[in-house]
Coordinates of C-alpha atoms and ligand atoms in Angstrom, one line a residue:
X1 CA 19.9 99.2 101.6
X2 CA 19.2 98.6 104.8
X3 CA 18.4 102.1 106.3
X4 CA 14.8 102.2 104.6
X5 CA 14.0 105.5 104.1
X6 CA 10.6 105.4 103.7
X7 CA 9.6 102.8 106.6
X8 CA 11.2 105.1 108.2
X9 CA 9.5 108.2 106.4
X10 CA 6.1 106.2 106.7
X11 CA 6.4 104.9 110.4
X12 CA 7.1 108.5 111.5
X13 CA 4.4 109.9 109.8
X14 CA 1.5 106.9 111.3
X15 CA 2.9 108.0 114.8
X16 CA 2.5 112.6 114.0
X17 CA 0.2 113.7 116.3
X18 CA -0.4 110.6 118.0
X19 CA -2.8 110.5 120.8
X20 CA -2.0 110.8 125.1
X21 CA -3.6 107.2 125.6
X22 CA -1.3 106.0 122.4
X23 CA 2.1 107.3 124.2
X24 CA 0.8 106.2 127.7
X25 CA -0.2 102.7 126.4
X26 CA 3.7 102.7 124.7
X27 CA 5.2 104.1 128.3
X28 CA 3.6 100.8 130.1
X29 CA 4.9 98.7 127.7
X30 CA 8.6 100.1 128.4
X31 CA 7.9 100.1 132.0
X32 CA 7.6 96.1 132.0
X33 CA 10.8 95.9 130.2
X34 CA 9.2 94.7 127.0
X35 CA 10.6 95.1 123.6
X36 CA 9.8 98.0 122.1
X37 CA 9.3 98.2 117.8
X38 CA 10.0 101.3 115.2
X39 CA 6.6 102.2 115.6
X40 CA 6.5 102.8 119.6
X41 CA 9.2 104.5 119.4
X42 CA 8.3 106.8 117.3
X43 CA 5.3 106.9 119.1
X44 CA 7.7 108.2 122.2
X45 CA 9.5 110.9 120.1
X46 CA 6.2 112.4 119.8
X47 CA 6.2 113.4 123.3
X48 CA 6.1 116.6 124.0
X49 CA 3.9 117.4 127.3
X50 CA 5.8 117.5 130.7
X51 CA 3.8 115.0 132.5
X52 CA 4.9 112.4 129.5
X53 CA 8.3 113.9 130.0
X54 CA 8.5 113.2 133.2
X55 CA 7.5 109.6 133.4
X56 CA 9.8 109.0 130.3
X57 CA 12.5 109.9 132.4
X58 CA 12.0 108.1 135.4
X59 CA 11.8 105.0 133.8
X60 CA 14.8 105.4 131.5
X61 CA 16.5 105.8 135.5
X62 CA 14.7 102.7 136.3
X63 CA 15.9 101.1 133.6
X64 CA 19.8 102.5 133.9
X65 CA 19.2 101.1 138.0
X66 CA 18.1 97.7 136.9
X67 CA 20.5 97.0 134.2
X68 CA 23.9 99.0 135.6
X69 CA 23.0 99.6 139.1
X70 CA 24.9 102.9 140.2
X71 CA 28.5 102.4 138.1
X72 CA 29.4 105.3 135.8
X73 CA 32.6 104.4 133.6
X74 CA 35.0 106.9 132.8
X75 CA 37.8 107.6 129.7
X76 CA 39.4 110.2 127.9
X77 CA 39.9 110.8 124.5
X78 CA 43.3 110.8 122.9
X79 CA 43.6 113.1 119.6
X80 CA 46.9 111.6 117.7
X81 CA 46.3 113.4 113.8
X82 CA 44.2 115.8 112.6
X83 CA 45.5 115.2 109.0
X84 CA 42.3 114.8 107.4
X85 CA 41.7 114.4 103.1
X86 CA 37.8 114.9 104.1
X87 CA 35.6 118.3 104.3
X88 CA 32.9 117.2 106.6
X89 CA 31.1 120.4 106.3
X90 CA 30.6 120.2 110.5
X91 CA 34.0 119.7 111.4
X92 CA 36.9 121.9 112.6
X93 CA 39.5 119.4 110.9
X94 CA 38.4 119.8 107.2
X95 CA 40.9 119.7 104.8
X96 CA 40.0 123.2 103.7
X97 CA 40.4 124.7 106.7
X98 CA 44.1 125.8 106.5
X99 CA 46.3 125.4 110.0
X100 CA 49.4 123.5 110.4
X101 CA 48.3 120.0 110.9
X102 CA 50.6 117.5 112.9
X103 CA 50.4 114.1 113.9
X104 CA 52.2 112.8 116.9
X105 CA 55.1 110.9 116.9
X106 CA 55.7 107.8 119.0
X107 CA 57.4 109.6 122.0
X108 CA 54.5 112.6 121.6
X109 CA 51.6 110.0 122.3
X110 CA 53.8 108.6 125.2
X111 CA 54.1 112.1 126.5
X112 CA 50.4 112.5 125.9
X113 CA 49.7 109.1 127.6
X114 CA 51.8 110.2 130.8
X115 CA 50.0 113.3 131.6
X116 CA 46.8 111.0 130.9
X117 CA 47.6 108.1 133.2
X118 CA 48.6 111.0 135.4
X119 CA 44.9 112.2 135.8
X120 CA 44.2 108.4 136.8
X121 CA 42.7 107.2 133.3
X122 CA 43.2 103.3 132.2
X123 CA 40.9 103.8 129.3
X124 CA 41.2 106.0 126.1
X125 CA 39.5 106.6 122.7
X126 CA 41.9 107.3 120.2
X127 CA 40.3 109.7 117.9
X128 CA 42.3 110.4 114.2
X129 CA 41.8 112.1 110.7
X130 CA 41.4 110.2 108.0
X131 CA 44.4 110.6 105.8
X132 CA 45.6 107.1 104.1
X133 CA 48.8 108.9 103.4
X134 CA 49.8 110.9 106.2
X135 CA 47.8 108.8 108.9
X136 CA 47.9 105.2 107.6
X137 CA 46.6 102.0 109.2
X138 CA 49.8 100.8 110.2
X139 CA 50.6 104.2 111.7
X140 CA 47.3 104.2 114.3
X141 CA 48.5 100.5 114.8
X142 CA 51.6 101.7 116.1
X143 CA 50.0 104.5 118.3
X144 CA 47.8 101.7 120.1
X145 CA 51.4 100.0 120.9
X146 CA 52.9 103.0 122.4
X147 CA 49.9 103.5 124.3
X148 CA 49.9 100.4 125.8
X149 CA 53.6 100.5 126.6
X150 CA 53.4 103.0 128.1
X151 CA 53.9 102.9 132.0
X152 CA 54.3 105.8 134.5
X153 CA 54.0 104.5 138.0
X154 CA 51.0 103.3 138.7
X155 CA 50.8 100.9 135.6
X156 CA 49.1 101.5 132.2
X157 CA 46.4 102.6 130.1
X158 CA 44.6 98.9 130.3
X159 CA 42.0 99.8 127.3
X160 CA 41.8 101.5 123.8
X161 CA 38.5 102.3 122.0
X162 CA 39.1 103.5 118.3
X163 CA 37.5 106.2 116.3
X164 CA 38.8 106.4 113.3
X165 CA 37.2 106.3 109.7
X166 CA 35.6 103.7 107.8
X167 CA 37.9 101.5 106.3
X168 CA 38.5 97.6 105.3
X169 CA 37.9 94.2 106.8
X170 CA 42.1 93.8 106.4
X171 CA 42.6 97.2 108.0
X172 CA 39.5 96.3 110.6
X173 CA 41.8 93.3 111.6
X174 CA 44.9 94.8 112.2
X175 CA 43.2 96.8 114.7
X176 CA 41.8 93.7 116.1
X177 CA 45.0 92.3 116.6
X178 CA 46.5 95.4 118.1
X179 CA 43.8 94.4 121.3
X180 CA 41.5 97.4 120.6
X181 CA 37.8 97.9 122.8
X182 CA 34.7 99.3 120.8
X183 CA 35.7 100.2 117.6
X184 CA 33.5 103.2 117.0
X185 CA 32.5 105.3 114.1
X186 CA 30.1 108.0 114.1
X187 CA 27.4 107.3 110.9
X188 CA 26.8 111.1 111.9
X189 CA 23.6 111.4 109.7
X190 CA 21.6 107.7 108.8
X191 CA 19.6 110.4 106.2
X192 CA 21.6 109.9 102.7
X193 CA 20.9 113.2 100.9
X194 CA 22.2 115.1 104.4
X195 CA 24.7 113.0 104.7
X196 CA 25.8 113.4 100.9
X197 CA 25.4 117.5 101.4
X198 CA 27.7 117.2 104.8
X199 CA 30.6 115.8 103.3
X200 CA 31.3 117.2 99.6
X201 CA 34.3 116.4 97.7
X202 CA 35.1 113.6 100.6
X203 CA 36.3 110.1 101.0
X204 CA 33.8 110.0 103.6
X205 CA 30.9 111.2 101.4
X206 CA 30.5 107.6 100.0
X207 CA 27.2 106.9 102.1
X208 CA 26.5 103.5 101.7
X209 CA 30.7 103.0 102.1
X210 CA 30.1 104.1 105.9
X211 CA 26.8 102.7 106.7
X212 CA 28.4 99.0 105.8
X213 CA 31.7 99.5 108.3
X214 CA 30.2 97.5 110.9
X215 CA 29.8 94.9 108.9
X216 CA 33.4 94.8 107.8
X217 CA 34.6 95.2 111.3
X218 CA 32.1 92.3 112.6
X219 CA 33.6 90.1 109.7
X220 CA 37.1 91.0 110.8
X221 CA 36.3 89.9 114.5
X222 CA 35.9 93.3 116.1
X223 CA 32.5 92.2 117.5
X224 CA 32.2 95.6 120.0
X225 CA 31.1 98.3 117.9
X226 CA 29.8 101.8 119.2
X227 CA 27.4 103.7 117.0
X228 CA 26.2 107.6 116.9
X229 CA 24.9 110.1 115.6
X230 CA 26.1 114.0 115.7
X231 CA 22.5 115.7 116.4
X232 CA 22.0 118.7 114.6
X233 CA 22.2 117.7 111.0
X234 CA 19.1 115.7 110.3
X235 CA 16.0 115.7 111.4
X236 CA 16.5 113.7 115.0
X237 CA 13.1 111.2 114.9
X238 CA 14.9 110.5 111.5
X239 CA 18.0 109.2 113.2
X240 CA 17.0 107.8 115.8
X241 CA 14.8 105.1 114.4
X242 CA 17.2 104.7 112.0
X243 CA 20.0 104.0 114.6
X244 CA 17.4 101.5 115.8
X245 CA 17.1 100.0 112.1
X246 CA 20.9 99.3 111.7
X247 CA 21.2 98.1 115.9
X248 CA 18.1 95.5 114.6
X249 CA 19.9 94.6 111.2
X250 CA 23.7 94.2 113.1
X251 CA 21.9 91.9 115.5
X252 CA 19.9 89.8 113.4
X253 CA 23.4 89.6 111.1
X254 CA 26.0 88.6 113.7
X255 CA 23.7 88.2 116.9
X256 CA 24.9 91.3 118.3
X257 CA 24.1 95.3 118.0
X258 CA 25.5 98.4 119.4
X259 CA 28.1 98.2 122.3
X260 CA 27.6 101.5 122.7
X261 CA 25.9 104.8 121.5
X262 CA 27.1 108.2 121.4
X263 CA 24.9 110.9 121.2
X264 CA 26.9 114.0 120.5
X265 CA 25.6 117.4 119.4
X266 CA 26.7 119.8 116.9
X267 CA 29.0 122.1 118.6
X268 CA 30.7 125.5 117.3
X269 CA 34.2 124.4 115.4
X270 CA 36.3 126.4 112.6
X271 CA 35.6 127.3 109.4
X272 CA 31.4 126.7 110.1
X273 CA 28.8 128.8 111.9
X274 CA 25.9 127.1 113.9
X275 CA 23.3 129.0 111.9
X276 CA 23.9 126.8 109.2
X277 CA 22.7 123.8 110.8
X278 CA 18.6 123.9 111.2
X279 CA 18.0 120.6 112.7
X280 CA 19.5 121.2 115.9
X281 CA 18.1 120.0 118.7
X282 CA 17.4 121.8 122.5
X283 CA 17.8 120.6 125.8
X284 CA 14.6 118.9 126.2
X285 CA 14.6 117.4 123.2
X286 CA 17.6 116.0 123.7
X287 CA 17.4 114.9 127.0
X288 CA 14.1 112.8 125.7
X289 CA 16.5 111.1 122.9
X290 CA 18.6 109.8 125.3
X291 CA 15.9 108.8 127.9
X292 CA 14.3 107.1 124.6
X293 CA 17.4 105.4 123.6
X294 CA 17.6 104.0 127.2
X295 CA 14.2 102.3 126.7
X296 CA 14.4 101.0 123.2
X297 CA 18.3 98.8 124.0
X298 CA 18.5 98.6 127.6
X299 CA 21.5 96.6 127.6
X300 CA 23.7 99.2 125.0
X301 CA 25.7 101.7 126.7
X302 CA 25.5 105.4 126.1
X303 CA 28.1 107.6 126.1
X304 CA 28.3 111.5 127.0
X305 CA 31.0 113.6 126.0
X306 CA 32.3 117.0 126.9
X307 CA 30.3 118.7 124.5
X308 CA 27.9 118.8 127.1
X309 CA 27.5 120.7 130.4
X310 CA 28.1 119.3 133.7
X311 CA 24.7 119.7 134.7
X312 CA 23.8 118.0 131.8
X313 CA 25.5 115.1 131.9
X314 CA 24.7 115.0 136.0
X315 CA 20.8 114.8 135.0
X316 CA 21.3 112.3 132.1
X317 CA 23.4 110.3 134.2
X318 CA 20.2 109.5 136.0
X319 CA 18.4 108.9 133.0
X320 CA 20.5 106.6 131.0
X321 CA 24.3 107.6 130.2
X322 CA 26.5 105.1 131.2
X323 CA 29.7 106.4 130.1
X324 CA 31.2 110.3 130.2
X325 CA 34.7 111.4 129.5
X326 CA 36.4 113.4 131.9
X327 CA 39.0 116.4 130.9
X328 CA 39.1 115.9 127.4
X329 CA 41.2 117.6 125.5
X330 CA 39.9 117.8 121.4
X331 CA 43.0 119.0 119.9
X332 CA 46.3 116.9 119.1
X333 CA 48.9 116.8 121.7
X334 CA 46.3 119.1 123.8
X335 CA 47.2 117.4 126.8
X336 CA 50.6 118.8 127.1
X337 CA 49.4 122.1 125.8
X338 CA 46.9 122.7 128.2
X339 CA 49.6 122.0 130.8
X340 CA 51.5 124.5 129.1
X341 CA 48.8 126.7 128.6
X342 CA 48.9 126.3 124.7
X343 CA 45.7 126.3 122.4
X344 CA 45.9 123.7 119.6
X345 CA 43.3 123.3 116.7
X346 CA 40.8 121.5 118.4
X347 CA 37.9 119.5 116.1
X348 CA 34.9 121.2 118.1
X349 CA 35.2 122.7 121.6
X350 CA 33.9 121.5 124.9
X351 CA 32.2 122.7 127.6
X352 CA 32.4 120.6 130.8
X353 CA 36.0 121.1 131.4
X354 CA 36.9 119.9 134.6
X355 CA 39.1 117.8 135.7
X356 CA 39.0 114.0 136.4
X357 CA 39.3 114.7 140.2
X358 CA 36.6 117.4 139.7
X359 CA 34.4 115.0 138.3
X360 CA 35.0 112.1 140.1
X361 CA 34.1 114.0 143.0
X362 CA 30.5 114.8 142.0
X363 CA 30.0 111.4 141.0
X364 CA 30.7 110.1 144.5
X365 CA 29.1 113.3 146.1
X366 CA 26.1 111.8 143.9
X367 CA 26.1 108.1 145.8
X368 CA 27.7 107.1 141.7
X369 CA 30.2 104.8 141.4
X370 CA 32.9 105.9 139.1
X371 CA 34.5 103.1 137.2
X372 CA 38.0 102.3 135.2
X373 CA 36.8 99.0 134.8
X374 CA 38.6 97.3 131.2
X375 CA 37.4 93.6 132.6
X376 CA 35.1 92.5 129.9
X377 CA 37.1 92.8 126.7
X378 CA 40.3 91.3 129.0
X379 CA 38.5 88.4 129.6
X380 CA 37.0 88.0 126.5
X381 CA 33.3 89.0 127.6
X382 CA 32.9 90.9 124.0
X383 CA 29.6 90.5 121.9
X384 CA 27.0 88.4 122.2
X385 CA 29.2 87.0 125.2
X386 CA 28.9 90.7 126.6
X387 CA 25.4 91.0 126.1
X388 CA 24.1 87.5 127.2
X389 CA 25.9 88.6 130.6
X390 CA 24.1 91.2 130.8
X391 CA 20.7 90.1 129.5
X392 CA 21.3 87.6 132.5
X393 CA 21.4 90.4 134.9
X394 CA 24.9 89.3 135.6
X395 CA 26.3 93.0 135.7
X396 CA 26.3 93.5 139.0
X397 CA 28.0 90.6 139.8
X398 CA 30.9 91.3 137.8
X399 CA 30.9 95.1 137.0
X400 CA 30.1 97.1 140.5
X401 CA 33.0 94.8 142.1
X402 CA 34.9 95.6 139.2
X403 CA 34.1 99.2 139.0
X404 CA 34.6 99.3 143.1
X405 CA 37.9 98.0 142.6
X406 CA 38.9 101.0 140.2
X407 CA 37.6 103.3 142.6
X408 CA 39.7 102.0 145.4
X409 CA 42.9 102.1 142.8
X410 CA 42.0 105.7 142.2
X411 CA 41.7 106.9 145.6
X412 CA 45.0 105.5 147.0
X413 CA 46.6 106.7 143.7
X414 CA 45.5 110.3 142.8
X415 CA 42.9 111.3 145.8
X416 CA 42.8 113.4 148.1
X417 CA 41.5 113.7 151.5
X418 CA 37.9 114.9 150.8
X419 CA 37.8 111.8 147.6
X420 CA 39.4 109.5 149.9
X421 CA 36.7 110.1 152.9
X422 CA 33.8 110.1 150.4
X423 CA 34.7 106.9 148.1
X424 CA 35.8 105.1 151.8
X425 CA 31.9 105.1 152.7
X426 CA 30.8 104.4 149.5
X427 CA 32.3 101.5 148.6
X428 CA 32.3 100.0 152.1
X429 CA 28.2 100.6 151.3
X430 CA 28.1 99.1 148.3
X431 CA 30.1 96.0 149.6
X432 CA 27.6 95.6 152.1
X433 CA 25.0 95.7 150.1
X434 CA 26.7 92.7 147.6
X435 CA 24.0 90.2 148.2
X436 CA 26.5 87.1 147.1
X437 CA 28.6 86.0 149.8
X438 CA 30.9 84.1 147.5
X439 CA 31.4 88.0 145.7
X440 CA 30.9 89.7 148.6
X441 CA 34.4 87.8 150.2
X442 CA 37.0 87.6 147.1
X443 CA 35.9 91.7 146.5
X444 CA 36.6 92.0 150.5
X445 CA 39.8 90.0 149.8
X446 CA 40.7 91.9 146.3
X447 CA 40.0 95.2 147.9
X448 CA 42.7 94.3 151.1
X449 CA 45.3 93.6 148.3
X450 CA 44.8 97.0 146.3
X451 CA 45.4 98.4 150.0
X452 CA 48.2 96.5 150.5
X453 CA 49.9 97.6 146.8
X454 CA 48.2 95.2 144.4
X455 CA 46.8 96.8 141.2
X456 CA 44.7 95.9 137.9
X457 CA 42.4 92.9 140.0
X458 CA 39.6 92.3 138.2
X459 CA 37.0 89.7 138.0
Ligands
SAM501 N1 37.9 110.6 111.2 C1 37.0 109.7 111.9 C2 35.8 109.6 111.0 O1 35.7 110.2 110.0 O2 34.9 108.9 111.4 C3 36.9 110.1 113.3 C4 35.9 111.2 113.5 S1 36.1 112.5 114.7 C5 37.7 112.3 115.4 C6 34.9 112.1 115.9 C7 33.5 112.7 115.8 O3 33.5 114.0 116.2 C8 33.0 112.7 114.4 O4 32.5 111.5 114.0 C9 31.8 113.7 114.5 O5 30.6 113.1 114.8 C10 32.2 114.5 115.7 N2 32.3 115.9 115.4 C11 33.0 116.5 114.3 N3 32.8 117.8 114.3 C12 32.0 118.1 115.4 C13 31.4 119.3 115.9 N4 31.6 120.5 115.2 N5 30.6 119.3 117.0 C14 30.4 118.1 117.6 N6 30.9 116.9 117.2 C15 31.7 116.9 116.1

């Protein structure tokens, strides 16, 4: 297997207690941008003082400068079944939890999508149960169709990440013919006894099952893949160097890692109590995983969710996140419920819960660029295509144009006055400060056109 459990077991215990001089030494090396190994970082999960702290984070925000400049992309998630046969002991979903389940039909995602696109998304993840009867392959398939058909009047949803359960390289490909983004899974606990304990009498409980997804989805072309890990079951320098181990293996296999990592924490859902998770994680602690992460695979994005607080996710932003969803909704057909006013079952709850406009309106506020950008899969800048573009420090070049172009879109479609004014003086700065004049003159041209009606330009 390869999610050796003792390396990992032996490489965290060579780095307990490690010395100041030891974590400084491991902090230079970051600093220059050079590759760090299992047993640096581990080295940096040791840190506990605030002076360490502190350094850790400002060059994770170095790092997140460099790499993705000031752009912040922006989604939702779309919840279409929350049939599930599993009992993920964590989750508010489990089949033993007893609530009328549903699963949207065609028209209910389309309705779903409306009030989406209405909030000015373009890109979803579409988040499912696993149920092979009552939410088969062919069924999500369908759903990512009537997403992308649908159109209110400013266009569609333009790209569709997938959550849903581990499955086959045949299944893996219909996805990859329905034009899905990241495919992402969740390995939620890389440590095999927890991750046995967490999902008795489950599908899902076949360890070794999950772990090897990737690989089926790599083999079936779906060459964007987004890891995580749900913090809180496991001990967390476990899973994080084991998250490293499977990024190192995927990219030694097929040349490419991790699109993306999500780093959700355990949050209060039905039929569980928090106390009966020991391994969760505070603030601090958490805010030093993700500044870590940052370090270790510059070039992988990391996504923040809901789960976590406003403030949060405005610190983190700083420190590494490149991705956050915005008024997320965790329940099926929640969208037109909280419209109404409803509650639905949700799968855990959330805590930032403002809306798009609310949070788009920080990020400006916060000189950050928010961005609806779906250019890179659209132009077939996947994989190792994705990352050698990146690795070539080619991001800004393509993405803060990209991501400026959004921004415009979204002003002239869904802001108001106070947005409008704000996003006006940012993106005229960040134009000026386009160093390519060849750039700098077809995003001054591209920008003209979105004024004068044109939508979905991209480079
Ligand atoms: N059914 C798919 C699967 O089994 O992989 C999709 C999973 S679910 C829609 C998305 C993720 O939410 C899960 O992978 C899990 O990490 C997370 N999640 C579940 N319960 C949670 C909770 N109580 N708090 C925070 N996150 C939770």
């Amino acid at each position: 297997m390869f999610i050796d459990h003792s390396a990992i077991e032996n490489t965290l215990k060579l780095a307990a207690g490690t010395s100041d001089a030891a974590i400084d030494a491991v902090l230079a090396k970051a600093e220059l941008g050079s590759p760090l190994d299992q047993l640096d970082i581990a080295t940096l999960l040791e840190i506990k003082s605030d002076k360490h702290m502190a350094r850790l984070m400002r060059i994770a925000g170095a790092i997140k400068d460099r790499i993705y400049g000031n752009r912040i992309v922006v989604f939702a998630p779309l919840y279409v079944s929350d049939y599930c046969v599993n009992n993920c002991v964590y989750c508010g979903y489990k089949h033993s939890n007893d609530f009328p389940r549903r699963r949207l039909s065609r028209e209910e995602i389309q309705e779903e999508v409306m009030l989406l696109e209405k909030m000015g998304h373009k890109r979803l993840a579409l988040e499912v149960g696993e149920d092979p009867v009552n939410c088969p392959i062919d069924y999500v398939v369908d759903a990512i169709d009537a997403i992308y058909s649908t159109k209110n009047e400013n266009g569609t949803i333009r790209r569709i990440n997938v959550n849903i359960a581990a499955t086959t390289v045949e299944d893996y490909k219909k996805l990859k013919k329905a034009g899905i983004g990241t495919y992402i899974l969740f390995q939620e606990t890389y440590h095999k006894p927890t991750y046995e304990r967490m999902h008795p009498k489950s599908v899902k409980g076949n360890y070794l099952y999950h772990l090897t997804a990737f690989d089926r989805a790599m083999e079936a072309g779906l060459d964007d893949v987004g890891a995580g890990v749900l913090f809180g079951l496991a001990d967390y320098k476990f899973e994080v160097l084991a998250l490293m181990m499977h990024n190192a293996y995927l990219e030694e296999k097929f040349g490419v890692g991790f699109h993306t990592i999500s780093v959700p924490r355990i949050k209060k859902a039905e039929g569980m109590t928090l106390d009966q998770f020991s391994n969760q994680i505070d603030d601090l602690t958490f805010k030093k995983i993700v500044a870590i992460l940052r370090v270790a695979v510059p070039f992988t994005g990391i996504i923040m969710s809901t789960r976590e607080s406003a403030q949060m996710r405005r610190e983190m932003i700083r420190a590494g996140v490149s991705q956050i969803s915005a008024g997320s909704c965790t329940g099926v057909g929640g969208y037109k419920e909280s419209d109404r006013k409803d509650t639905s079952t949700k799968q855990f709850e959330a805590t930032d819960q403002r809306s798009p406009m609310e949070v788009l309106k920080e990020l400006v506020a916060d000189g950050l660029v928010p961005s609806y950008c779906t250019a890179c899969y659209r132009s077939g800048r996947t994989g190792d295509r994705f990352m050698q573009l990146a690795k070539a420090g080619q991001i800004h070049n393509v993405c803060t144009p990209n991501a400026l172009m959004t921004l415009q879109e979204f002003i002239l479609d869904y802001g108001d006055q106070a947005l409008k004014a704000d996003s006006e003086l940012l993106i005229e700065k960040e134009l000026a400060a386009i160093e390519r004049e060849d750039i700098h003159k077809l995003l001054t041209n591209n920008l003209q056109r979105i004024r004068s009606g044109e939508r979905d330009l991209f480079l």
